[in-house]
mmCIF file of C-alpha atoms in Angstrom:
data_model
loop_
_atom_site.group_PDB
_atom_site.id
_atom_site.type_symbol
_atom_site.label_atom_id
_atom_site.label_comp_id
_atom_site.label_asym_id
_atom_site.label_seq_id
_atom_site.Cartn_x
_atom_site.Cartn_y
_atom_site.Cartn_z
ATOM 1 C CA UNK A 1 -67.169 -14.711 15.248
ATOM 2 C CA UNK A 2 -65.082 -16.417 17.512
ATOM 3 C CA UNK A 3 -66.024 -19.753 15.350
ATOM 4 C CA UNK A 4 -64.778 -18.093 11.973
ATOM 5 C CA UNK A 5 -61.627 -19.332 10.978
ATOM 6 C CA UNK A 6 -60.056 -16.307 9.707
ATOM 7 C CA UNK A 7 -60.390 -15.092 13.183
ATOM 8 C CA UNK A 8 -59.094 -18.455 14.960
ATOM 9 C CA UNK A 9 -56.222 -18.381 12.161
ATOM 10 C CA UNK A 10 -55.355 -14.539 13.248
ATOM 11 C CA UNK A 11 -55.667 -15.150 17.142
ATOM 12 C CA UNK A 12 -52.676 -17.623 16.331
ATOM 13 C CA UNK A 13 -50.416 -15.734 14.302
ATOM 14 C CA UNK A 14 -50.742 -12.852 16.889
ATOM 15 C CA UNK A 15 -50.064 -15.876 19.841
ATOM 16 C CA UNK A 16 -47.363 -17.417 18.178
ATOM 17 C CA UNK A 17 -45.638 -13.626 17.167
ATOM 18 C CA UNK A 18 -45.862 -13.099 21.106
ATOM 19 C CA UNK A 19 -44.470 -16.334 21.812
ATOM 20 C CA UNK A 20 -41.001 -15.562 19.489
ATOM 21 C CA UNK A 21 -41.243 -12.035 21.359
ATOM 22 C CA UNK A 22 -41.285 -13.305 24.709
ATOM 23 C CA UNK A 23 -38.244 -16.348 23.007
ATOM 24 C CA UNK A 24 -36.106 -13.771 22.134
ATOM 25 C CA UNK A 25 -36.028 -11.687 24.768
ATOM 26 C CA UNK A 26 -34.866 -14.537 27.320
ATOM 27 C CA UNK A 27 -32.690 -15.849 24.886
ATOM 28 C CA UNK A 28 -29.556 -15.373 26.810
ATOM 29 C CA UNK A 29 -30.925 -17.477 29.606
ATOM 30 C CA UNK A 30 -31.572 -20.266 27.171
ATOM 31 C CA UNK A 31 -27.748 -19.986 25.762
ATOM 32 C CA UNK A 32 -26.503 -23.432 27.504
ATOM 33 C CA UNK A 33 -29.515 -25.409 26.202
ATOM 34 C CA UNK A 34 -29.065 -23.453 22.847
ATOM 35 C CA UNK A 35 -24.909 -25.049 22.975
ATOM 36 C CA UNK A 36 -25.713 -28.230 24.088
ATOM 37 C CA UNK A 37 -28.425 -28.670 21.068
ATOM 38 C CA UNK A 38 -26.254 -27.678 18.777
ATOM 39 C CA UNK A 39 -23.872 -30.336 20.141
ATOM 40 C CA UNK A 40 -25.868 -33.168 20.119
ATOM 41 C CA UNK A 41 -27.549 -32.313 16.562
ATOM 42 C CA UNK A 42 -25.149 -33.232 14.173
ATOM 43 C CA UNK A 43 -24.503 -36.553 15.942
ATOM 44 C CA UNK A 44 -28.571 -37.252 16.559
ATOM 45 C CA UNK A 45 -29.108 -36.292 12.406
ATOM 46 C CA UNK A 46 -26.731 -38.746 11.450
ATOM 47 C CA UNK A 47 -27.917 -41.566 14.311
ATOM 48 C CA UNK A 48 -31.432 -41.134 12.441
ATOM 49 C CA UNK A 49 -30.018 -41.250 9.175
ATOM 50 C CA UNK A 50 -28.218 -44.441 10.093
ATOM 51 C CA UNK A 51 -31.480 -45.955 12.009
ATOM 52 C CA UNK A 52 -33.828 -45.417 8.231
ATOM 53 C CA UNK A 53 -30.998 -46.791 6.708
ATOM 54 C CA UNK A 54 -30.650 -50.225 8.523
ATOM 55 C CA UNK A 55 -34.316 -50.232 10.233
ATOM 56 C CA UNK A 56 -35.401 -52.233 7.424
ATOM 57 C CA UNK A 57 -32.242 -54.991 8.188
ATOM 58 C CA UNK A 58 -33.270 -55.162 11.464
ATOM 59 C CA UNK A 59 -36.979 -55.679 10.769
ATOM 60 C CA UNK A 60 -36.267 -58.216 8.160
ATOM 61 C CA UNK A 61 -34.049 -60.105 10.676
ATOM 62 C CA UNK A 62 -36.400 -59.667 13.523
ATOM 63 C CA UNK A 63 -39.422 -61.346 11.235
ATOM 64 C CA UNK A 64 -37.140 -64.864 11.286
ATOM 65 C CA UNK A 65 -36.824 -64.705 14.891
ATOM 66 C CA UNK A 66 -33.600 -62.912 15.189
ATOM 67 C CA UNK A 67 -32.978 -61.647 18.680
ATOM 68 C CA UNK A 68 -33.336 -57.859 19.070
ATOM 69 C CA UNK A 69 -29.175 -57.679 20.169
ATOM 70 C CA UNK A 70 -28.866 -60.183 17.386
ATOM 71 C CA UNK A 71 -30.674 -57.932 14.803
ATOM 72 C CA UNK A 72 -28.296 -54.649 15.952
ATOM 73 C CA UNK A 73 -24.955 -56.786 15.912
ATOM 74 C CA UNK A 74 -25.827 -57.596 12.633
ATOM 75 C CA UNK A 75 -26.165 -54.653 11.205
ATOM 76 C CA UNK A 76 -23.112 -53.153 13.218
ATOM 77 C CA UNK A 77 -21.345 -55.957 11.313
ATOM 78 C CA UNK A 78 -22.930 -55.386 7.818
ATOM 79 C CA UNK A 79 -21.830 -51.471 8.554
ATOM 80 C CA UNK A 80 -17.855 -52.362 9.344
ATOM 81 C CA UNK A 81 -18.277 -54.670 6.238
ATOM 82 C CA UNK A 82 -19.397 -51.781 3.861
ATOM 83 C CA UNK A 83 -17.441 -49.256 5.555
ATOM 84 C CA UNK A 84 -14.187 -51.771 5.158
ATOM 85 C CA UNK A 85 -15.239 -52.304 1.266
ATOM 86 C CA UNK A 86 -15.132 -48.368 0.841
ATOM 87 C CA UNK A 87 -11.866 -47.918 2.374
ATOM 88 C CA UNK A 88 -10.006 -50.587 0.454
ATOM 89 C CA UNK A 89 -11.353 -50.614 -2.576
ATOM 90 C CA UNK A 90 -12.929 -47.006 -3.082
ATOM 91 C CA UNK A 91 -11.054 -45.632 -0.566
ATOM 92 C CA UNK A 92 -7.382 -45.652 -2.049
ATOM 93 C CA UNK A 93 -8.350 -43.706 -5.480
ATOM 94 C CA UNK A 94 -10.475 -41.184 -4.120
ATOM 95 C CA UNK A 95 -7.939 -40.394 -1.997
ATOM 96 C CA UNK A 96 -5.744 -40.379 -5.111
ATOM 97 C CA UNK A 97 -8.092 -38.110 -7.030
ATOM 98 C CA UNK A 98 -8.044 -35.832 -4.359
ATOM 99 C CA UNK A 99 -4.455 -34.836 -3.793
ATOM 100 C CA UNK A 100 -4.274 -34.854 -7.707
ATOM 101 C CA UNK A 101 -6.867 -31.598 -7.289
ATOM 102 C CA UNK A 102 -5.284 -30.535 -4.548
ATOM 103 C CA UNK A 103 -2.058 -30.175 -6.616
ATOM 104 C CA UNK A 104 -3.608 -28.919 -9.731
ATOM 105 C CA UNK A 105 -5.726 -26.441 -7.891
ATOM 106 C CA UNK A 106 -3.419 -23.915 -9.446
ATOM 107 C CA UNK A 107 -3.603 -25.203 -12.805
ATOM 108 C CA UNK A 108 -7.534 -25.594 -12.653
ATOM 109 C CA UNK A 109 -7.532 -22.144 -11.085
ATOM 110 C CA UNK A 110 -5.325 -20.008 -14.289
ATOM 111 C CA UNK A 111 -7.598 -22.238 -16.831
ATOM 112 C CA UNK A 112 -10.255 -20.351 -14.893
ATOM 113 C CA UNK A 113 -9.308 -17.235 -15.372
ATOM 114 C CA UNK A 114 -8.014 -17.927 -18.990
ATOM 115 C CA UNK A 115 -11.292 -18.748 -19.659
ATOM 116 C CA UNK A 116 -13.040 -15.605 -17.696
ATOM 117 C CA UNK A 117 -10.680 -13.471 -19.898
ATOM 118 C CA UNK A 118 -11.925 -15.509 -23.299
ATOM 119 C CA UNK A 119 -15.058 -14.403 -21.941
ATOM 120 C CA UNK A 120 -14.553 -10.864 -21.495
ATOM 121 C CA UNK A 121 -12.730 -10.311 -24.577
ATOM 122 C CA UNK A 122 -16.551 -11.644 -27.017
ATOM 123 C CA UNK A 123 -18.646 -9.932 -24.081
ATOM 124 C CA UNK A 124 -18.552 -6.245 -26.493
ATOM 125 C CA UNK A 125 -20.504 -7.928 -29.706
ATOM 126 C CA UNK A 126 -22.976 -8.382 -27.374
ATOM 127 C CA UNK A 127 -26.303 -6.512 -25.552
ATOM 128 C CA UNK A 128 -25.795 -4.155 -22.870
ATOM 129 C CA UNK A 129 -27.584 -6.204 -19.976
ATOM 130 C CA UNK A 130 -26.036 -9.406 -21.178
ATOM 131 C CA UNK A 131 -22.222 -7.595 -20.641
ATOM 132 C CA UNK A 132 -23.470 -6.832 -17.185
ATOM 133 C CA UNK A 133 -24.624 -10.445 -16.689
ATOM 134 C CA UNK A 134 -21.213 -11.348 -18.113
ATOM 135 C CA UNK A 135 -19.238 -8.623 -15.789
ATOM 136 C CA UNK A 136 -21.113 -9.984 -13.046
ATOM 137 C CA UNK A 137 -20.216 -13.692 -13.726
ATOM 138 C CA UNK A 138 -16.486 -12.492 -14.443
ATOM 139 C CA UNK A 139 -16.163 -11.261 -10.701
ATOM 140 C CA UNK A 140 -17.428 -14.090 -9.516
ATOM 141 C CA UNK A 141 -15.332 -16.358 -11.285
ATOM 142 C CA UNK A 142 -12.678 -14.732 -10.166
ATOM 143 C CA UNK A 143 -13.402 -15.304 -6.845
ATOM 144 C CA UNK A 144 -13.534 -18.866 -7.151
ATOM 145 C CA UNK A 145 -10.566 -18.725 -8.708
ATOM 146 C CA UNK A 146 -8.606 -16.921 -6.326
ATOM 147 C CA UNK A 147 -10.339 -18.882 -3.537
ATOM 148 C CA UNK A 148 -10.519 -22.206 -4.685
ATOM 149 C CA UNK A 149 -7.154 -23.800 -3.381
ATOM 150 C CA UNK A 150 -8.246 -22.304 0.124
ATOM 151 C CA UNK A 151 -12.118 -23.762 0.289
ATOM 152 C CA UNK A 152 -10.222 -27.383 -0.913
ATOM 153 C CA UNK A 153 -7.907 -27.303 2.832
ATOM 154 C CA UNK A 154 -11.315 -25.573 4.292
ATOM 155 C CA UNK A 155 -13.587 -29.096 2.492
ATOM 156 C CA UNK A 156 -10.693 -31.335 3.838
ATOM 157 C CA UNK A 157 -10.364 -29.263 7.877
ATOM 158 C CA UNK A 158 -14.466 -29.773 8.153
ATOM 159 C CA UNK A 159 -14.226 -33.240 7.142
ATOM 160 C CA UNK A 160 -11.464 -34.096 9.425
ATOM 161 C CA UNK A 161 -13.761 -32.259 12.247
ATOM 162 C CA UNK A 162 -16.771 -34.191 10.904
ATOM 163 C CA UNK A 163 -15.170 -37.189 11.266
ATOM 164 C CA UNK A 164 -14.224 -36.270 14.928
ATOM 165 C CA UNK A 165 -17.973 -35.395 15.464
ATOM 166 C CA UNK A 166 -19.254 -39.369 14.302
ATOM 167 C CA UNK A 167 -17.616 -40.870 17.356
ATOM 168 C CA UNK A 168 -20.823 -39.582 19.515
ATOM 169 C CA UNK A 169 -22.919 -40.817 16.142
ATOM 170 C CA UNK A 170 -23.223 -44.944 17.618
ATOM 171 C CA UNK A 171 -24.646 -43.860 20.837
ATOM 172 C CA UNK A 172 -27.869 -42.706 19.729
ATOM 173 C CA UNK A 173 -27.764 -45.366 16.904
ATOM 174 C CA UNK A 174 -27.245 -47.724 19.131
ATOM 175 C CA UNK A 175 -30.101 -46.766 21.414
ATOM 176 C CA UNK A 176 -32.143 -45.667 18.229
ATOM 177 C CA UNK A 177 -32.446 -49.490 17.069
ATOM 178 C CA UNK A 178 -32.453 -50.935 21.085
ATOM 179 C CA UNK A 179 -35.839 -48.334 21.878
ATOM 180 C CA UNK A 180 -37.678 -47.243 18.738
ATOM 181 C CA UNK A 181 -40.532 -48.899 19.561
ATOM 182 C CA UNK A 182 -41.012 -46.784 23.100
ATOM 183 C CA UNK A 183 -40.732 -43.256 21.554
ATOM 184 C CA UNK A 184 -43.977 -42.850 20.396
ATOM 185 C CA UNK A 185 -45.655 -45.040 22.712
ATOM 186 C CA UNK A 186 -43.844 -42.737 25.515
ATOM 187 C CA UNK A 187 -45.585 -39.605 24.228
ATOM 188 C CA UNK A 188 -49.099 -40.358 23.522
ATOM 189 C CA UNK A 189 -49.843 -42.583 26.519
ATOM 190 C CA UNK A 190 -49.809 -39.083 28.255
ATOM 191 C CA UNK A 191 -53.056 -37.969 26.648
ATOM 192 C CA UNK A 192 -56.402 -40.861 26.423
ATOM 193 C CA UNK A 193 -59.197 -42.046 24.029
ATOM 194 C CA UNK A 194 -59.397 -40.372 20.742
ATOM 195 C CA UNK A 195 -56.949 -37.650 21.702
ATOM 196 C CA UNK A 196 -54.131 -40.310 21.990
ATOM 197 C CA UNK A 197 -54.784 -41.648 18.467
ATOM 198 C CA UNK A 198 -54.780 -38.716 17.085
ATOM 199 C CA UNK A 199 -51.225 -38.097 18.485
ATOM 200 C CA UNK A 200 -50.511 -41.674 17.287
ATOM 201 C CA UNK A 201 -51.778 -41.655 13.596
ATOM 202 C CA UNK A 202 -49.825 -37.709 13.470
ATOM 203 C CA UNK A 203 -46.342 -39.513 15.113
ATOM 204 C CA UNK A 204 -47.221 -42.697 12.701
ATOM 205 C CA UNK A 205 -47.281 -39.967 9.335
ATOM 206 C CA UNK A 206 -44.218 -38.277 11.030
ATOM 207 C CA UNK A 207 -41.959 -42.002 10.550
ATOM 208 C CA UNK A 208 -43.619 -42.634 7.427
ATOM 209 C CA UNK A 209 -42.439 -39.300 5.658
ATOM 210 C CA UNK A 210 -39.074 -39.461 6.821
ATOM 211 C CA UNK A 211 -38.893 -42.609 6.221
ATOM 212 C CA UNK A 212 -40.166 -42.233 2.679
ATOM 213 C CA UNK A 213 -37.826 -39.452 2.169
ATOM 214 C CA UNK A 214 -33.926 -40.611 4.050
ATOM 215 C CA UNK A 215 -34.597 -44.601 2.330
ATOM 216 C CA UNK A 216 -35.818 -43.143 -0.795
ATOM 217 C CA UNK A 217 -33.462 -40.166 -1.198
ATOM 218 C CA UNK A 218 -30.684 -42.050 -0.490
ATOM 219 C CA UNK A 219 -31.148 -44.807 -2.777
ATOM 220 C CA UNK A 220 -31.706 -42.069 -5.462
ATOM 221 C CA UNK A 221 -28.296 -40.269 -5.081
ATOM 222 C CA UNK A 222 -26.605 -43.744 -5.058
ATOM 223 C CA UNK A 223 -28.003 -44.986 -8.342
ATOM 224 C CA UNK A 224 -27.233 -41.262 -9.984
ATOM 225 C CA UNK A 225 -24.484 -41.437 -8.994
ATOM 226 C CA UNK A 226 -23.512 -44.918 -10.368
ATOM 227 C CA UNK A 227 -24.870 -43.235 -13.646
ATOM 228 C CA UNK A 228 -22.499 -40.475 -13.366
ATOM 229 C CA UNK A 229 -19.430 -42.370 -12.851
ATOM 230 C CA UNK A 230 -20.143 -45.013 -15.521
ATOM 231 C CA UNK A 231 -20.767 -41.760 -17.887
ATOM 232 C CA UNK A 232 -17.336 -39.855 -16.425
ATOM 233 C CA UNK A 233 -15.305 -42.865 -17.528
ATOM 234 C CA UNK A 234 -16.845 -43.488 -21.020
ATOM 235 C CA UNK A 235 -15.957 -39.650 -21.649
ATOM 236 C CA UNK A 236 -12.940 -40.142 -20.022
ATOM 237 C CA UNK A 237 -13.358 -37.562 -17.830
ATOM 238 C CA UNK A 238 -10.584 -37.249 -15.101
ATOM 239 C CA UNK A 239 -11.267 -37.259 -11.486
ATOM 240 C CA UNK A 240 -14.505 -39.172 -12.607
ATOM 241 C CA UNK A 241 -14.879 -40.862 -9.010
ATOM 242 C CA UNK A 242 -14.586 -38.274 -7.244
ATOM 243 C CA UNK A 243 -17.219 -35.985 -9.203
ATOM 244 C CA UNK A 244 -19.436 -39.066 -9.029
ATOM 245 C CA UNK A 245 -19.725 -39.134 -4.803
ATOM 246 C CA UNK A 246 -19.696 -35.236 -5.084
ATOM 247 C CA UNK A 247 -22.777 -35.691 -7.556
ATOM 248 C CA UNK A 248 -24.372 -38.056 -4.612
ATOM 249 C CA UNK A 249 -23.698 -35.085 -1.860
ATOM 250 C CA UNK A 250 -25.240 -32.592 -4.042
ATOM 251 C CA UNK A 251 -28.300 -34.912 -5.158
ATOM 252 C CA UNK A 252 -29.356 -34.928 -1.159
ATOM 253 C CA UNK A 253 -30.233 -31.230 -2.009
ATOM 254 C CA UNK A 254 -33.779 -31.668 -4.044
ATOM 255 C CA UNK A 255 -34.087 -30.145 -7.047
ATOM 256 C CA UNK A 256 -30.996 -27.516 -6.742
ATOM 257 C CA UNK A 257 -28.705 -30.238 -5.813
ATOM 258 C CA UNK A 258 -28.307 -31.633 -9.240
ATOM 259 C CA UNK A 259 -27.128 -28.172 -10.662
ATOM 260 C CA UNK A 260 -24.505 -27.764 -8.605
ATOM 261 C CA UNK A 261 -23.412 -30.581 -8.822
ATOM 262 C CA UNK A 262 -23.054 -30.219 -12.874
ATOM 263 C CA UNK A 263 -20.885 -27.120 -11.826
ATOM 264 C CA UNK A 264 -17.407 -28.708 -11.322
ATOM 265 C CA UNK A 265 -17.497 -32.087 -14.454
ATOM 266 C CA UNK A 266 -18.410 -29.319 -16.766
ATOM 267 C CA UNK A 267 -15.157 -26.668 -15.900
ATOM 268 C CA UNK A 268 -12.796 -29.531 -15.695
ATOM 269 C CA UNK A 269 -13.902 -30.925 -18.724
ATOM 270 C CA UNK A 270 -14.012 -27.778 -20.929
ATOM 271 C CA UNK A 271 -10.043 -27.376 -19.076
ATOM 272 C CA UNK A 272 -9.198 -30.768 -19.928
ATOM 273 C CA UNK A 273 -10.961 -30.723 -23.339
ATOM 274 C CA UNK A 274 -13.801 -28.847 -24.459
ATOM 275 C CA UNK A 275 -15.424 -31.591 -26.075
ATOM 276 C CA UNK A 276 -15.081 -33.690 -23.426
ATOM 277 C CA UNK A 277 -16.753 -30.521 -21.595
ATOM 278 C CA UNK A 278 -19.596 -30.635 -23.668
ATOM 279 C CA UNK A 279 -19.946 -34.936 -23.266
ATOM 280 C CA UNK A 280 -19.596 -33.862 -19.558
ATOM 281 C CA UNK A 281 -22.481 -31.592 -19.902
ATOM 282 C CA UNK A 282 -24.467 -34.550 -22.090
ATOM 283 C CA UNK A 283 -23.592 -37.104 -19.363
ATOM 284 C CA UNK A 284 -25.015 -35.026 -16.870
ATOM 285 C CA UNK A 285 -28.334 -34.229 -18.385
ATOM 286 C CA UNK A 286 -29.243 -37.762 -19.932
ATOM 287 C CA UNK A 287 -28.211 -39.008 -15.778
ATOM 288 C CA UNK A 288 -30.792 -36.028 -14.974
ATOM 289 C CA UNK A 289 -33.165 -37.297 -16.993
ATOM 290 C CA UNK A 290 -33.295 -40.861 -16.373
ATOM 291 C CA UNK A 291 -33.152 -39.975 -12.564
ATOM 292 C CA UNK A 292 -36.222 -37.758 -12.587
ATOM 293 C CA UNK A 293 -38.434 -39.504 -15.124
ATOM 294 C CA UNK A 294 -37.345 -43.153 -13.982
ATOM 295 C CA UNK A 295 -35.724 -43.848 -10.938
ATOM 296 C CA UNK A 296 -37.548 -41.365 -8.361
ATOM 297 C CA UNK A 297 -41.161 -41.681 -9.735
ATOM 298 C CA UNK A 298 -40.878 -45.345 -9.012
ATOM 299 C CA UNK A 299 -38.788 -44.963 -5.735
ATOM 300 C CA UNK A 300 -40.469 -42.145 -4.022
ATOM 301 C CA UNK A 301 -43.763 -41.624 -5.990
ATOM 302 C CA UNK A 302 -45.713 -39.147 -4.549
ATOM 303 C CA UNK A 303 -44.925 -39.699 -0.586
ATOM 304 C CA UNK A 304 -44.402 -36.116 -0.745
ATOM 305 C CA UNK A 305 -45.998 -35.024 -3.031
ATOM 306 C CA UNK A 306 -44.444 -31.284 -2.575
ATOM 307 C CA UNK A 307 -44.441 -28.890 -5.165
ATOM 308 C CA UNK A 308 -41.104 -28.240 -6.689
ATOM 309 C CA UNK A 309 -41.337 -24.002 -5.894
ATOM 310 C CA UNK A 310 -42.213 -24.926 -2.645
ATOM 311 C CA UNK A 311 -39.271 -26.993 -2.651
ATOM 312 C CA UNK A 312 -37.195 -23.665 -4.434
ATOM 313 C CA UNK A 313 -38.762 -21.362 -1.616
ATOM 314 C CA UNK A 314 -38.139 -23.436 1.362
ATOM 315 C CA UNK A 315 -34.385 -24.242 0.358
ATOM 316 C CA UNK A 316 -33.495 -20.580 -0.311
ATOM 317 C CA UNK A 317 -35.389 -19.712 2.928
ATOM 318 C CA UNK A 318 -33.482 -22.567 4.953
ATOM 319 C CA UNK A 319 -30.252 -21.853 3.471
ATOM 320 C CA UNK A 320 -30.649 -18.412 4.585
ATOM 321 C CA UNK A 321 -31.433 -19.043 8.230
ATOM 322 C CA UNK A 322 -28.750 -22.392 7.967
ATOM 323 C CA UNK A 323 -26.742 -22.592 5.946
ATOM 324 C CA UNK A 324 -25.519 -25.610 4.121
ATOM 325 C CA UNK A 325 -27.005 -27.764 7.031
ATOM 326 C CA UNK A 326 -30.378 -25.923 6.590
ATOM 327 C CA UNK A 327 -30.294 -27.002 2.784
ATOM 328 C CA UNK A 328 -29.917 -30.566 3.462
ATOM 329 C CA UNK A 329 -32.816 -30.199 6.684
ATOM 330 C CA UNK A 330 -35.150 -27.847 5.003
ATOM 331 C CA UNK A 331 -37.312 -30.617 3.097
ATOM 332 C CA UNK A 332 -37.716 -33.185 5.119
ATOM 333 C CA UNK A 333 -38.484 -30.274 7.880
ATOM 334 C CA UNK A 334 -40.891 -29.435 5.624
ATOM 335 C CA UNK A 335 -42.581 -32.694 5.164
ATOM 336 C CA UNK A 336 -43.066 -33.407 8.448
ATOM 337 C CA UNK A 337 -44.963 -30.213 9.521
ATOM 338 C CA UNK A 338 -46.993 -30.661 6.629
ATOM 339 C CA UNK A 339 -47.799 -33.802 7.857
ATOM 340 C CA UNK A 340 -48.786 -31.912 11.455
ATOM 341 C CA UNK A 341 -50.696 -29.247 9.708
ATOM 342 C CA UNK A 342 -52.542 -31.813 7.471
ATOM 343 C CA UNK A 343 -53.509 -34.020 10.879
ATOM 344 C CA UNK A 344 -54.330 -31.230 12.998
ATOM 345 C CA UNK A 345 -56.929 -29.965 10.218
ATOM 346 C CA UNK A 346 -58.452 -33.624 9.740
ATOM 347 C CA UNK A 347 -58.726 -33.174 13.861
ATOM 348 C CA UNK A 348 -60.515 -30.050 13.217
ATOM 349 C CA UNK A 349 -62.505 -30.947 11.254
ATOM 350 C CA UNK A 350 -63.717 -33.943 12.609
ATOM 351 C CA UNK A 351 -64.412 -31.997 15.999
ATOM 352 C CA UNK A 352 -66.259 -29.418 13.979
ATOM 353 C CA UNK A 353 -68.560 -32.448 11.937
ATOM 354 C CA UNK A 354 -69.138 -34.150 15.292
ATOM 355 C CA UNK A 355 -70.592 -30.844 16.938
ATOM 356 C CA UNK A 356 -72.552 -30.094 14.061
ATOM 357 C CA UNK A 357 -74.356 -33.091 14.173
ATOM 358 C CA UNK A 358 -74.813 -33.014 17.673
ATOM 359 C CA UNK A 359 -76.683 -29.818 17.175
#
């Protein structure tokens, strides 16, 4: 019976529950370690993202006999140039649009309230269930309208805090560029023979998943932002650049992000002019169709191979556990876990086949 899969899975679940139980009981002892982990998590995450973005540049340079220190200096020079271009060219219009948005926040709030009142005036002609849905949505809109200005200020404060944390990012980034080949050998050299090969393959698969996801998702989001910016400019939508940048960051959240990014341009478009609001919705639909049917299949392919329903479930669970940051890291974390489980299953199958062949 102990060789049955259901028995082994059950024992594994029980052991996992016991580990979680005892971990929760000693969490007070581990509190300092948790605080340290939280402090370094975000800089480590950003450093890893920068590494995967710039690693192809480093590989390209070192294939042409550029030494490691030369490739690192070249990458930093490129990043500084990109930041300078952003600050010099994109920064002023973005700052201007943010200031305009903050100044116009009371007007936007008032317009949202007016739109809500117009909808509520027409609700008596609708079915009862639809009336309840409209009441719920109206309450949500009212809450958004009241807190809109406060959210803008909080966003700016959080942005400044994040910029302060970025001081630590270059340290992690430099060490990743300098010693990234040493990480995997440091782990799999603790093992021997076939187990070493399995650990080596698992680490390679994890690296491939993270590389494909980060590089692909950022490139897709950048191309989508360009499409949105061109579309918003063509219809004369206000805050076009700011909304396109917002779309870029929201598209980093798989499946749900594009829907979130559609709300502000449509609302601002309707406040500006109902025709502009409709055109903004059309721009979003066209851009999303181009992204999902042309850009994503050619860049990402089937690297992650995750069902959309799984993506939604993972994102909702991660959002409840870790908030916005949990949503960002949910899909790559799931993909890494999936790669590990696949390798464990493949290794277990090899051991089972080897055992049966010797009998």
